[in-house]
């Protein structure tokens, strides 16, 4: 029963982490980090992402233009690119390490210490990936709020607002954090149970022989 619960929690943690990693990749390339609605022209909407800015018009449709210079971008967008790439890479490494550490896989079943170490390593890396996702998303959101309530700008000037990618990024970050923490908790709290099979039988026999030899030595 304990083994079933342990494996179930591992799969839940890995599934949450996988969901967060996929959402993080989508957030990285989605051009909807900021939205701008023009009061003078309600049929024209602007969106901005890490890589391009787009304008949506009812007659023309969507037209996007890539940012030509990395250094010309605001600081929050430059750092966000780097951190989102870091998050995507860490998420992949964490998923691979956690996947090989699952108890339901027979790979390395004779070395429970190694599987536990891989599970803890994967959970920690996934937790770091979640932080690397939440930092840029929250930073861009903070700058958007500051610019929106900037009293030095005339009221007639349009203001950028939160885009859908920010909410997607928050979901990705919290999914990675929750998945990584769950994997670490399962690995640290519960003990690994050897999988049934010929290797488990051999290990049990060796352990029994060792106990018998120890008892005989104590009698002598």
Backbone as ProteinMPNN parsed JSONL, in Angstrom:
{"seq_chain_A": "XXXXXXXXXXXXXXXXXXXXXXXXXXXXXXXXXXXXXXXXXXXXXXXXXXXXXXXXXXXXXXXXXXXXXXXXXXXXXXXXXXXXXXXXXXXXXXXXXXXXXXXXXXXXXXXXXXXXXXXXXXXXXXXXXXXXXXXXXXXXXXXXXXXXXXXXXXXXXXXXXXXXXXXXXXXXXXXXXXXXXXXXXXXXXXXXXXXXXXXXXXXXXXXXXXXXXXXXXXXX", "coords_chain_A": {"N_chain_A": [[0.825, -1.2, 0.0], [1.95, 1.215, 0.81], [3.899, 1.485, -1.12], [2.349, 1.8, -3.428], [1.086, 4.257, -2.893], [3.335, 5.89, -2.785], [4.379, 5.704, -5.424], [2.196, 6.765, -6.8], [2.17, 9.439, -5.876], [4.625, 10.257, -6.865], [4.142, 10.137, -9.625], [2.126, 12.066, -9.833], [3.546, 14.372, -9.079], [5.471, 14.414, -11.135], [3.812, 14.715, -13.353], [2.639, 17.242, -12.876], [4.958, 18.776, -13.046], [5.698, 18.322, -15.703], [3.518, 19.497, -17.009], [3.884, 22.173, -16.167], [6.353, 22.7, -17.38], [5.765, 22.535, -20.139], [3.882, 24.632, -20.345], [5.58, 26.707, -19.673], [7.32, 26.806, -21.865], [5.503, 27.537, -23.874], [4.769, 30.048, -22.898], [7.171, 31.425, -23.224], [7.388, 31.959, -25.969], [5.01, 33.1, -26.691], [3.37, 35.902, -27.996], [2.048, 37.672, -26.135], [2.565, 39.07, -23.769], [2.094, 41.644, -22.993], [-0.741, 43.759, -23.398], [-2.368, 46.211, -25.425], [-4.915, 48.43, -25.717], [-6.468, 50.653, -27.854], [-8.234, 53.536, -27.244], [-9.109, 55.402, -29.065], [-9.253, 54.002, -31.383], [-10.952, 51.347, -31.483], [-10.934, 49.043, -32.953], [-8.376, 48.211, -33.25], [-5.78, 46.495, -31.808], [-2.893, 46.085, -29.785], [-0.202, 43.883, -29.112], [2.483, 42.559, -27.134], [5.418, 40.617, -26.875], [8.244, 38.622, -25.815], [9.752, 38.472, -28.07], [8.612, 39.723, -30.257], [6.394, 42.29, -31.513], [2.928, 42.77, -32.022], [0.133, 43.761, -34.049], [-3.341, 43.826, -34.142], [-5.889, 44.005, -36.378], [-9.209, 44.453, -37.486], [-9.818, 44.501, -40.217], [-7.391, 43.971, -41.572], [-6.163, 41.929, -40.121], [-3.814, 39.982, -38.184], [-0.622, 41.341, -37.719], [2.79, 41.017, -37.298], [5.971, 42.007, -35.97], [9.346, 41.319, -35.586], [11.61, 42.013, -32.885], [14.381, 43.996, -33.576], [16.837, 44.518, -32.312], [18.55, 43.21, -29.569], [19.763, 44.569, -27.462], [18.429, 46.949, -27.478], [16.07, 46.538, -26.23], [13.866, 46.897, -23.357], [15.132, 46.522, -19.967], [13.793, 44.582, -18.432], [12.695, 42.879, -20.347], [14.935, 41.886, -21.654], [16.284, 40.455, -19.608], [14.259, 38.693, -19.042], [14.111, 37.066, -21.306], [16.515, 35.587, -21.037], [16.145, 34.289, -18.555], [13.833, 32.782, -19.047], [14.723, 31.014, -21.025], [16.6, 29.688, -19.445], [14.882, 28.514, -17.583], [13.428, 26.746, -19.229], [15.474, 24.97, -20.008], [16.362, 23.955, -17.499], [13.997, 22.769, -16.679], [13.729, 20.627, -18.493], [16.015, 19.066, -17.835], [15.389, 18.473, -15.167], [13.047, 16.94, -15.466], [14.056, 14.695, -16.823], [15.901, 13.644, -14.931], [14.171, 13.14, -12.742], [12.434, 11.337, -13.942], [14.024, 9.024, -14.353], [14.351, 8.389, -11.729], [11.985, 7.366, -10.776], [10.008, 5.0, -8.966], [8.46, 3.181, -10.318], [9.828, 2.45, -12.55], [12.049, -0.02, -13.732], [14.66, 0.435, -14.041], [17.732, 0.572, -12.524], [16.779, -0.572, -10.15], [17.994, -2.105, -8.226], [19.525, -0.387, -6.854], [18.468, 1.543, -4.733], [19.273, 3.839, -3.397], [20.507, 5.416, -5.338], [18.351, 5.937, -7.063], [16.739, 7.41, -5.343], [18.396, 9.625, -4.967], [18.427, 10.67, -7.575], [15.757, 11.378, -7.816], [15.5, 13.379, -5.867], [17.343, 15.219, -6.859], [16.174, 15.818, -9.364], [13.716, 16.938, -8.498], [14.65, 19.215, -7.145], [15.889, 20.657, -9.218], [13.683, 21.111, -10.847], [12.214, 22.729, -9.142], [13.89, 24.962, -9.117], [13.581, 25.683, -11.791], [10.936, 26.518, -11.774], [11.135, 28.842, -10.193], [12.766, 30.348, -11.893], [10.948, 30.85, -13.871], [8.868, 32.284, -12.639], [10.1, 34.647, -11.786], [10.824, 36.405, -14.107], [8.222, 36.749, -15.215], [6.784, 37.924, -13.114], [8.293, 40.214, -12.787], [7.96, 41.635, -15.225], [5.209, 42.048, -14.995], [5.173, 43.694, -12.733], [6.533, 45.996, -13.69], [4.727, 46.737, -15.646], [2.496, 47.477, -14.135], [3.571, 49.665, -12.76], [4.074, 51.442, -14.896], [1.49, 51.778, -15.798], [0.207, 53.203, -13.775], [1.632, 55.521, -13.784], [1.918, 58.813, -13.008], [3.104, 60.856, -14.344], [2.683, 60.582, -17.002], [0.547, 61.691, -19.611], [-3.054, 61.463, -19.454], [-4.275, 60.816, -21.821], [-2.587, 59.194, -23.185], [-2.209, 55.872, -24.265], [-2.138, 52.91, -22.198], [-0.146, 50.067, -21.361], [-1.327, 46.8, -20.567], [-1.866, 43.777, -18.566], [-1.027, 40.798, -20.287], [-2.197, 37.672, -21.754], [-0.125, 35.83, -21.582], [1.265, 36.313, -19.235], [-0.374, 35.326, -17.156], [-0.383, 32.698, -17.927], [2.306, 32.135, -17.574], [2.559, 32.431, -14.784], [0.992, 30.262, -13.972], [2.553, 28.191, -15.031], [4.959, 28.483, -13.565], [4.131, 28.025, -10.861], [3.189, 25.425, -11.122], [5.541, 24.023, -11.728], [6.983, 24.538, -9.376], [5.311, 23.315, -7.424], [5.252, 20.661, -8.375], [8.023, 19.981, -8.246], [8.524, 20.287, -5.452], [6.784, 18.34, -4.451], [7.92, 15.969, -5.464], [10.378, 16.005, -4.119], [9.5, 15.839, -1.448], [8.242, 13.323, -1.394], [10.446, 11.704, -1.933], [12.089, 12.156, 0.268], [10.579, 11.67, 2.591], [9.33, 9.115, 2.512], [10.412, 5.679, 2.386], [12.211, 3.862, -0.048], [10.877, 1.022, -1.632], [11.943, -2.163, -2.554], [11.487, -3.348, -5.867], [9.42, -6.084, -6.889], [10.838, -9.179, -7.945], [13.5, -11.147, -9.486], [15.902, -9.946, -8.632], [15.211, -8.717, -6.244], [14.647, -10.983, -4.694], [17.163, -12.194, -4.515], [18.547, -10.239, -3.099], [17.139, -10.335, -0.677], [17.752, -12.934, 0.229], [20.53, -12.727, 0.527], [20.651, -10.813, 2.535], [19.43, -12.249, 4.61], [21.256, -14.357, 4.976], [23.404, -12.893, 5.87], [22.463, -11.98, 8.348], [22.217, -14.442, 9.698], [24.89, -15.289, 9.83], [25.879, -13.288, 11.442], [24.512, -13.777, 13.825], [25.577, -16.287, 14.459], [28.24, -15.631, 14.906], [28.013, -14.042, 17.181], [27.162, -15.952, 19.073], [29.436, -17.488, 19.291]], "CA_chain_A": [[0.0, 0.0, 0.0], [2.85, 2.362, 0.873], [4.559, 1.605, -2.42], [1.369, 2.343, -4.376], [0.941, 5.686, -2.595], [4.586, 6.559, -3.165], [4.434, 5.786, -6.887], [1.145, 7.679, -7.232], [2.616, 10.808, -5.603], [5.693, 10.542, -7.822], [3.537, 10.398, -10.928], [1.442, 13.355, -9.749], [4.577, 15.4, -9.115], [6.071, 14.471, -12.465], [2.805, 15.248, -14.277], [2.578, 18.69, -12.648], [6.189, 19.368, -13.566], [5.622, 18.275, -17.16], [2.565, 20.532, -17.4], [4.526, 23.466, -15.984], [7.418, 22.87, -18.379], [5.122, 22.825, -21.425], [3.335, 25.984, -20.26], [6.704, 27.645, -19.675], [7.786, 26.947, -23.254], [4.497, 28.321, -24.596], [4.879, 31.423, -22.419], [8.384, 32.039, -23.759], [7.242, 32.382, -27.37], [3.697, 33.698, -26.93], [3.497, 37.368, -28.066], [0.941, 38.29, -25.403], [2.988, 39.449, -22.429], [1.42, 42.909, -22.73], [-1.812, 44.129, -24.333], [-2.639, 47.643, -25.502], [-6.169, 48.739, -26.415], [-6.562, 52.072, -28.178], [-9.59, 54.065, -27.084], [-9.477, 56.134, -30.27], [-9.511, 53.034, -32.446], [-11.239, 50.106, -30.776], [-10.727, 47.898, -33.849], [-6.935, 47.972, -33.346], [-5.196, 46.062, -30.539], [-1.465, 45.786, -29.839], [0.323, 42.913, -28.15], [3.943, 42.52, -27.101], [6.029, 39.475, -26.222], [9.691, 38.726, -25.658], [10.435, 38.402, -29.353], [7.971, 40.514, -31.302], [5.187, 43.07, -31.214], [1.91, 42.491, -33.033], [-1.057, 44.6, -34.085], [-4.485, 43.074, -34.643], [-6.91, 44.865, -36.96], [-10.322, 43.652, -37.998], [-9.779, 44.43, -41.683], [-6.121, 43.413, -42.06], [-5.78, 40.739, -39.373], [-2.652, 40.107, -37.311], [0.668, 41.629, -38.314], [3.81, 40.992, -36.256], [7.32, 42.413, -36.338], [10.342, 40.898, -34.599], [12.498, 43.05, -32.367], [15.624, 43.934, -34.353], [18.031, 44.596, -31.473], [18.388, 42.707, -28.204], [20.211, 45.588, -26.523], [17.478, 48.07, -27.476], [14.885, 46.169, -25.448], [13.916, 47.246, -21.926], [15.908, 45.571, -19.155], [12.978, 43.454, -17.982], [12.508, 41.941, -21.449], [16.219, 41.217, -21.909], [16.509, 39.459, -18.553], [13.202, 37.68, -19.146], [14.524, 36.094, -22.326], [17.556, 34.706, -20.491], [15.588, 33.455, -17.494], [12.895, 31.815, -19.612], [15.544, 29.963, -21.628], [17.144, 28.91, -18.329], [13.783, 27.719, -17.032], [13.124, 25.637, -20.137], [16.551, 23.984, -19.925], [16.315, 23.297, -16.197], [12.815, 21.907, -16.646], [14.027, 19.388, -19.219], [16.946, 18.262, -17.034], [14.675, 17.975, -13.998], [12.135, 15.867, -15.876], [14.848, 13.498, -17.129], [16.422, 13.077, -13.682], [13.055, 12.599, -11.96], [11.894, 10.179, -14.642], [14.849, 7.85, -14.062], [14.269, 8.082, -10.311], [10.675, 6.832, -10.399], [10.019, 3.616, -8.486], [7.754, 2.297, -11.239], [10.77, 2.014, -13.576], [12.944, -1.065, -13.25], [16.039, 0.874, -14.238], [18.412, 0.856, -11.269], [15.961, -0.966, -8.999], [18.858, -2.702, -7.202], [20.248, 0.711, -6.19], [17.442, 2.514, -4.311], [19.899, 5.098, -3.02], [20.718, 6.194, -6.555], [17.046, 6.401, -7.534], [16.305, 8.471, -4.433], [19.194, 10.798, -5.277], [17.953, 11.238, -8.839], [14.454, 11.993, -7.573], [15.734, 14.632, -5.142], [18.004, 16.135, -7.797], [15.176, 16.271, -10.331], [12.776, 17.832, -7.831], [15.326, 20.488, -6.867], [16.073, 21.369, -10.487], [12.351, 21.573, -11.265], [11.879, 23.857, -8.274], [14.643, 26.108, -9.634], [12.948, 26.083, -13.053], [9.735, 27.285, -11.424], [11.566, 30.176, -9.766], [13.243, 31.044, -13.084], [9.773, 31.269, -14.648], [8.085, 33.275, -11.903], [10.815, 35.924, -11.66], [10.595, 37.326, -15.231], [6.806, 37.052, -15.381], [6.403, 38.875, -12.073], [9.01, 41.471, -13.039], [7.246, 42.328, -16.306], [3.926, 42.486, -14.441], [5.437, 44.828, -11.843], [6.834, 47.166, -14.512], [3.488, 47.128, -16.326], [1.679, 48.194, -13.155], [4.194, 50.963, -12.514], [3.842, 52.313, -16.044], [0.055, 52.045, -15.914], [-0.167, 54.209, -12.79], [2.599, 56.619, -13.832], [1.186, 60.071, -13.051], [3.78, 61.816, -15.219], [2.203, 60.403, -18.375], [-0.804, 62.254, -19.832], [-4.119, 60.469, -19.423], [-4.676, 60.441, -23.175], [-1.631, 58.198, -23.7], [-2.643, 54.496, -23.943], [-1.301, 52.19, -21.224], [-0.055, 48.62, -21.51], [-1.966, 46.017, -19.517], [-1.43, 42.381, -18.502], [-1.41, 39.909, -21.368], [-2.52, 36.289, -21.359], [1.092, 35.067, -21.324], [1.664, 36.472, -17.843], [-1.144, 34.374, -16.355], [0.109, 31.373, -18.306], [3.605, 31.978, -16.93], [2.356, 32.162, -13.354], [0.532, 28.866, -13.853], [3.71, 27.33, -15.297], [5.893, 28.55, -12.45], [3.6, 27.354, -9.677], [3.13, 23.981, -11.404], [6.903, 23.506, -11.567], [7.31, 24.575, -7.943], [4.544, 22.293, -6.714], [5.73, 19.348, -8.799], [9.351, 19.735, -7.684], [8.41, 20.098, -4.002], [6.13, 17.052, -4.2], [8.912, 14.923, -5.719], [11.341, 16.02, -3.027], [8.851, 15.353, -0.225], [8.053, 11.878, -1.507], [11.75, 11.045, -1.87], [12.71, 12.316, 1.584], [9.743, 11.202, 3.689], [9.082, 7.671, 2.439], [11.535, 4.832, 2.032], [12.035, 3.104, -1.275], [10.585, -0.4, -1.478], [12.467, -2.84, -3.729], [10.482, -3.903, -6.771], [9.427, -7.542, -6.889], [11.542, -9.74, -9.083], [14.629, -12.004, -9.089], [16.913, -9.196, -7.91], [14.729, -8.534, -4.879], [14.789, -12.264, -4.013], [18.585, -12.382, -4.225], [18.896, -9.308, -2.032], [16.553, -10.832, 0.565], [18.534, -14.086, 0.637], [21.835, -12.253, 0.998], [20.433, -10.152, 3.826], [19.142, -13.298, 5.591], [22.52, -15.042, 5.262], [24.237, -11.986, 6.657], [21.948, -11.995, 9.714], [22.552, -15.732, 10.298], [26.326, -15.281, 10.122], [26.077, -12.383, 12.555], [24.064, -14.468, 15.036], [26.552, -17.342, 14.78], [29.43, -14.973, 15.431], [27.725, -13.589, 18.538], [27.134, -17.124, 19.942], [30.82, -17.911, 19.544]], "C_chain_A": [[0.863, 1.254, 0.0], [3.537, 2.583, -0.465], [3.614, 2.216, -3.455], [1.186, 3.846, -4.163], [2.172, 6.463, -3.033], [4.666, 6.752, -4.674], [3.385, 6.772, -7.402], [1.565, 9.132, -7.026], [3.76, 11.207, -6.54], [5.132, 10.889, -9.193], [2.789, 11.728, -10.945], [2.458, 14.502, -9.826], [5.206, 15.546, -10.48], [5.093, 15.047, -13.483], [2.658, 16.763, -14.122], [3.799, 19.388, -13.226], [6.185, 19.394, -15.094], [4.659, 19.344, -17.683], [3.191, 21.922, -17.277], [5.6, 23.737, -17.012], [6.834, 23.22, -19.745], [4.552, 24.243, -21.43], [4.441, 27.036, -20.273], [7.24, 27.868, -21.08], [6.803, 27.79, -24.063], [4.588, 29.791, -24.196], [6.072, 32.137, -23.035], [8.151, 32.635, -25.143], [5.89, 33.029, -27.667], [3.807, 35.226, -26.931], [2.356, 38.1, -27.37], [1.343, 38.583, -23.96], [2.326, 40.761, -22.015], [0.362, 43.142, -23.803], [-2.044, 45.631, -24.266], [-3.891, 47.859, -26.335], [-6.268, 50.243, -26.615], [-8.01, 52.526, -28.066], [-10.057, 54.79, -28.34], [-9.812, 55.207, -31.423], [-9.703, 51.668, -31.799], [-11.037, 48.868, -31.648], [-9.252, 47.554, -33.991], [-6.391, 47.666, -31.96], [-3.73, 45.704, -30.759], [-1.117, 44.766, -28.771], [1.84, 42.898, -28.242], [4.402, 41.286, -26.341], [7.517, 39.7, -26.044], [10.413, 38.841, -26.987], [9.844, 39.316, -30.411], [6.787, 41.288, -30.748], [4.204, 42.87, -32.357], [0.776, 43.506, -32.926], [-2.164, 43.792, -34.746], [-5.546, 44.071, -35.099], [-7.992, 44.002, -37.585], [-10.242, 43.488, -39.512], [-8.54, 43.699, -42.187], [-5.786, 42.087, -41.398], [-4.567, 41.02, -38.498], [-1.394, 40.351, -38.126], [1.7, 41.756, -37.194], [5.165, 41.414, -36.827], [8.272, 42.028, -35.216], [11.17, 42.086, -34.139], [13.862, 42.908, -33.033], [16.861, 43.878, -33.47], [17.715, 44.109, -30.072], [18.724, 43.786, -27.188], [19.248, 46.766, -26.451], [16.233, 47.773, -26.656], [14.997, 46.707, -24.023], [14.601, 46.146, -21.116], [15.073, 44.361, -18.757], [12.761, 42.427, -19.088], [13.804, 41.203, -21.771], [16.468, 40.116, -20.875], [15.468, 38.348, -18.632], [13.534, 36.646, -20.199], [15.501, 35.082, -21.744], [16.965, 33.754, -19.448], [14.598, 32.421, -18.028], [13.621, 30.684, -20.326], [16.128, 29.066, -20.537], [16.078, 28.006, -17.726], [13.467, 26.521, -17.918], [14.195, 24.552, -20.076], [16.544, 23.231, -18.607], [15.113, 22.36, -16.092], [13.05, 20.587, -17.351], [14.958, 18.486, -18.421], [16.248, 17.675, -15.809], [13.722, 16.843, -14.328], [12.898, 14.581, -16.167], [15.356, 12.833, -15.847], [15.3, 12.45, -12.858], [12.473, 11.357, -12.611], [12.685, 8.915, -14.364], [14.809, 7.471, -12.587], [12.936, 7.519, -9.859], [10.776, 5.368, -9.983], [9.335, 2.656, -9.449], [8.644, 1.855, -12.396], [11.736, 1.0, -12.984], [14.403, -0.711, -13.455], [16.644, 1.237, -12.894], [17.643, 0.448, -10.033], [16.792, -1.612, -7.899], [19.652, -1.645, -6.442], [19.247, 1.783, -5.783], [18.032, 3.851, -3.901], [20.121, 6.009, -4.221], [19.402, 6.757, -7.078], [16.52, 7.531, -6.644], [17.07, 9.758, -4.713], [18.755, 11.475, -6.566], [16.619, 11.957, -8.65], [14.609, 13.338, -6.853], [16.384, 15.661, -6.061], [17.0, 16.693, -8.799], [14.176, 17.233, -9.721], [13.378, 19.198, -7.548], [15.493, 21.311, -8.137], [14.735, 21.903, -11.003], [11.889, 22.757, -10.42], [12.612, 25.114, -8.75], [14.063, 26.608, -10.954], [11.685, 26.894, -12.799], [10.072, 28.701, -10.986], [12.025, 30.998, -10.969], [12.107, 31.47, -14.004], [9.014, 32.392, -13.952], [8.77, 34.638, -11.841], [10.58, 36.843, -12.86], [9.132, 37.708, -15.421], [6.363, 38.101, -14.362], [7.08, 40.223, -12.28], [8.3, 42.286, -14.126], [5.895, 42.837, -15.798], [4.104, 43.701, -13.535], [5.717, 46.1, -12.647], [5.588, 47.66, -15.243], [2.582, 47.919, -15.393], [2.248, 49.584, -12.884], [3.937, 51.93, -13.667], [2.363, 52.682, -16.182], [-0.372, 53.174, -14.978], [0.831, 55.375, -12.739], [1.857, 57.948, -14.015], [1.842, 61.103, -13.959], [3.335, 61.694, -16.669], [0.81, 61.01, -18.513], [-1.854, 61.145, -19.894], [-4.526, 59.995, -20.807], [-3.767, 59.377, -23.77], [-2.114, 56.799, -23.316], [-1.647, 53.802, -23.01], [-1.324, 50.69, -21.531], [-0.706, 47.947, -20.305], [-1.455, 44.577, -19.567], [-1.921, 41.606, -19.721], [-1.645, 38.493, -20.877], [-1.273, 35.489, -20.992], [1.551, 35.192, -19.876], [0.924, 35.482, -16.946], [-0.724, 32.938, -16.667], [1.455, 31.1, -17.638], [3.493, 31.737, -15.435], [1.879, 30.736, -13.128], [1.69, 27.896, -14.056], [4.661, 27.314, -14.111], [5.397, 27.822, -11.218], [3.462, 25.85, -9.892], [4.507, 23.343, -11.241], [7.311, 23.482, -10.096], [6.602, 23.462, -7.182], [5.01, 20.896, -7.082], [7.088, 19.016, -8.216], [9.312, 19.494, -6.191], [7.776, 18.752, -3.674], [7.101, 15.896, -4.419], [9.941, 14.855, -4.599], [10.739, 15.463, -1.745], [8.67, 13.845, -0.261], [9.375, 11.142, -1.358], [12.337, 11.082, -0.46], [11.906, 11.673, 2.704], [9.61, 9.692, 3.687], [10.333, 6.938, 2.013], [11.221, 4.03, 0.791], [11.822, 1.631, -0.957], [11.093, -1.125, -2.711], [11.367, -3.468, -4.554], [10.547, -5.409, -6.757], [10.131, -8.078, -8.125], [12.717, -10.568, -8.598], [15.68, -11.247, -8.307], [16.498, -8.97, -6.462], [14.874, -9.817, -4.07], [16.235, -12.504, -3.616], [19.016, -11.483, -3.08], [18.356, -9.795, -0.686], [17.35, -12.016, 1.094], [19.896, -13.672, 1.194], [21.703, -11.588, 2.367], [20.182, -11.184, 4.923], [20.409, -14.048, 5.967], [23.428, -14.175, 6.128], [23.786, -11.974, 8.109], [22.303, -13.31, 10.413], [24.024, -15.804, 10.677], [26.621, -14.38, 11.332], [25.647, -13.043, 13.869], [25.062, -15.55, 15.45], [27.821, -16.755, 15.376], [29.209, -14.509, 16.879], [27.686, -14.767, 19.513], [28.518, -17.577, 20.285], [31.503, -16.957, 20.537]], "O_chain_A": [[0.572, 2.226, -0.697], [3.735, 3.719, -0.894], [4.026, 3.049, -4.263], [1.137, 4.615, -5.123], [2.064, 7.558, -3.584], [4.985, 7.843, -5.147], [3.652, 7.53, -8.334], [1.344, 9.969, -7.901], [3.851, 12.362, -6.956], [5.596, 11.826, -9.843], [2.809, 12.44, -11.949], [2.252, 15.478, -10.548], [5.45, 16.66, -10.941], [5.498, 15.787, -14.38], [2.564, 17.484, -15.115], [3.689, 20.459, -13.822], [6.616, 20.372, -15.705], [4.947, 20.015, -18.674], [3.046, 22.752, -18.174], [5.752, 24.869, -17.471], [7.348, 24.101, -20.434], [4.717, 24.975, -22.406], [4.263, 28.125, -20.818], [7.577, 28.993, -21.447], [7.21, 28.652, -24.842], [4.496, 30.677, -25.046], [5.993, 33.328, -23.337], [8.67, 33.708, -25.449], [5.655, 33.463, -28.795], [4.293, 35.797, -25.954], [1.766, 39.026, -27.928], [0.557, 38.372, -23.037], [2.03, 40.971, -20.839], [0.543, 42.771, -24.962], [-1.935, 46.246, -23.205], [-3.927, 47.515, -27.516], [-6.163, 51.013, -25.66], [-8.899, 51.971, -28.711], [-11.248, 54.8, -28.651], [-10.56, 55.572, -32.33], [-8.743, 50.926, -31.591], [-10.976, 47.755, -31.127], [-8.907, 46.68, -34.786], [-6.523, 48.476, -31.042], [-3.366, 45.105, -31.772], [-1.667, 44.783, -27.67], [2.413, 43.187, -29.293], [3.849, 40.947, -25.294], [7.996, 40.832, -26.112], [11.568, 39.264, -27.028], [10.528, 39.65, -31.378], [6.259, 40.989, -29.678], [4.599, 42.807, -33.522], [0.499, 44.037, -31.85], [-1.953, 43.154, -35.777], [-6.037, 44.877, -34.31], [-7.71, 42.944, -38.148], [-10.575, 42.422, -40.029], [-8.624, 42.899, -43.119], [-5.194, 41.211, -42.028], [-4.322, 42.164, -38.116], [-1.131, 39.652, -39.105], [1.501, 42.519, -36.249], [5.458, 41.204, -38.004], [8.048, 42.358, -34.052], [11.402, 43.034, -34.89], [14.433, 41.818, -33.052], [17.848, 43.245, -33.846], [16.737, 44.537, -29.459], [18.05, 43.909, -26.165], [19.249, 47.505, -25.467], [15.425, 48.67, -26.414], [16.102, 46.946, -23.535], [14.642, 44.988, -21.531], [15.577, 43.238, -18.743], [12.655, 41.233, -18.808], [13.774, 40.024, -22.123], [16.819, 38.99, -21.226], [15.763, 37.193, -18.325], [13.263, 35.461, -20.005], [15.344, 33.876, -21.928], [17.252, 32.557, -19.459], [14.534, 31.304, -17.514], [13.2, 29.529, -20.252], [16.153, 27.843, -20.675], [16.355, 26.853, -17.396], [13.261, 25.413, -17.422], [13.88, 23.362, -20.089], [16.7, 22.01, -18.587], [15.201, 21.29, -15.49], [12.622, 19.539, -16.868], [14.73, 17.279, -18.334], [16.482, 16.521, -15.451], [13.597, 15.889, -13.56], [12.445, 13.496, -15.803], [15.257, 11.616, -15.691], [15.46, 11.349, -12.332], [12.062, 10.425, -11.92], [12.103, 7.85, -14.16], [15.189, 6.357, -12.225], [12.764, 7.222, -8.677], [11.533, 4.595, -10.571], [9.591, 1.453, -9.411], [8.256, 0.968, -13.156], [12.188, 1.158, -11.85], [15.288, -1.48, -13.08], [16.131, 2.113, -12.198], [17.821, 1.045, -8.971], [16.349, -1.669, -6.751], [20.369, -1.967, -5.495], [19.18, 2.833, -6.422], [17.378, 4.886, -4.034], [19.944, 7.224, -4.132], [19.339, 7.916, -7.488], [15.928, 8.492, -7.136], [16.495, 10.847, -4.703], [18.714, 12.703, -6.647], [16.379, 13.008, -9.244], [13.933, 14.311, -7.187], [16.017, 16.836, -6.042], [16.975, 17.897, -9.056], [13.819, 18.234, -10.342], [12.707, 20.221, -7.69], [15.266, 22.521, -8.133], [14.665, 23.012, -11.532], [11.249, 23.677, -10.928], [12.032, 26.2, -8.784], [14.051, 27.811, -11.212], [11.397, 27.846, -13.525], [9.384, 29.651, -11.358], [11.723, 32.188, -11.068], [12.287, 32.361, -14.834], [8.569, 33.341, -14.599], [8.099, 35.67, -11.842], [10.166, 37.984, -12.657], [8.827, 38.854, -15.75], [5.656, 39.049, -14.703], [6.496, 41.264, -11.976], [8.07, 43.484, -13.96], [5.486, 43.946, -16.141], [3.292, 44.626, -13.561], [5.195, 47.165, -12.319], [5.415, 48.863, -15.437], [1.972, 48.908, -15.8], [1.504, 50.56, -12.789], [3.619, 53.098, -13.444], [2.033, 53.778, -16.633], [-1.209, 54.002, -15.338], [0.865, 56.124, -11.762], [1.241, 58.18, -15.055], [1.222, 62.107, -14.309], [3.577, 62.593, -17.474], [-0.021, 60.856, -17.618], [-1.571, 60.03, -20.332], [-5.061, 58.897, -20.956], [-4.131, 58.727, -24.75], [-2.402, 56.56, -22.143], [-0.45, 54.088, -23.046], [-2.352, 50.124, -21.903], [-0.647, 48.449, -19.183], [-0.716, 44.198, -20.475], [-3.073, 41.736, -20.135], [-1.335, 38.156, -19.735], [-1.349, 34.567, -20.179], [2.164, 34.267, -19.344], [1.531, 34.867, -16.07], [-0.711, 32.077, -15.787], [1.72, 29.984, -17.191], [4.24, 30.935, -14.875], [2.319, 30.075, -12.187], [1.802, 26.898, -13.344], [5.119, 26.25, -13.696], [6.153, 27.079, -10.59], [3.602, 25.078, -8.944], [4.628, 22.252, -10.683], [7.915, 22.516, -9.63], [7.221, 22.751, -6.389], [5.15, 20.036, -6.212], [7.302, 17.9, -7.74], [9.991, 18.594, -5.697], [8.187, 18.092, -2.72], [7.107, 14.942, -3.642], [10.332, 13.766, -4.177], [11.391, 14.7, -1.032], [8.917, 13.164, 0.734], [9.432, 10.083, -0.733], [13.009, 10.138, -0.043], [12.486, 11.179, 3.671], [9.758, 9.052, 4.728], [11.208, 7.506, 1.359], [10.094, 3.571, 0.604], [12.511, 1.065, -0.108], [10.722, -0.754, -3.825], [10.427, -4.05, -4.013], [11.634, -5.971, -6.625], [10.034, -7.506, -9.211], [12.914, -10.683, -7.388], [16.301, -11.815, -7.409], [17.331, -9.024, -5.557], [15.191, -9.759, -2.882], [16.509, -12.966, -2.508], [19.759, -11.906, -2.194], [19.038, -9.681, 0.332], [17.6, -12.095, 2.296], [20.352, -14.204, 2.206], [22.543, -11.782, 3.246], [20.663, -11.021, 6.045], [20.625, -14.349, 7.141], [24.129, -14.674, 7.009], [24.62, -11.96, 9.014], [22.651, -13.302, 11.594], [24.365, -16.328, 11.737], [27.502, -14.678, 12.138], [26.314, -12.898, 14.893], [25.359, -15.714, 16.633], [28.411, -17.353, 16.276], [30.122, -14.58, 17.702], [28.12, -14.627, 20.656], [28.782, -18.001, 21.41], [32.671, -17.15, 20.873]]}, "name": "protein", "num_of_chains": 1, "seq": "XXXXXXXXXXXXXXXXXXXXXXXXXXXXXXXXXXXXXXXXXXXXXXXXXXXXXXXXXXXXXXXXXXXXXXXXXXXXXXXXXXXXXXXXXXXXXXXXXXXXXXXXXXXXXXXXXXXXXXXXXXXXXXXXXXXXXXXXXXXXXXXXXXXXXXXXXXXXXXXXXXXXXXXXXXXXXXXXXXXXXXXXXXXXXXXXXXXXXXXXXXXXXXXXXXXXXXXXXXXX"}
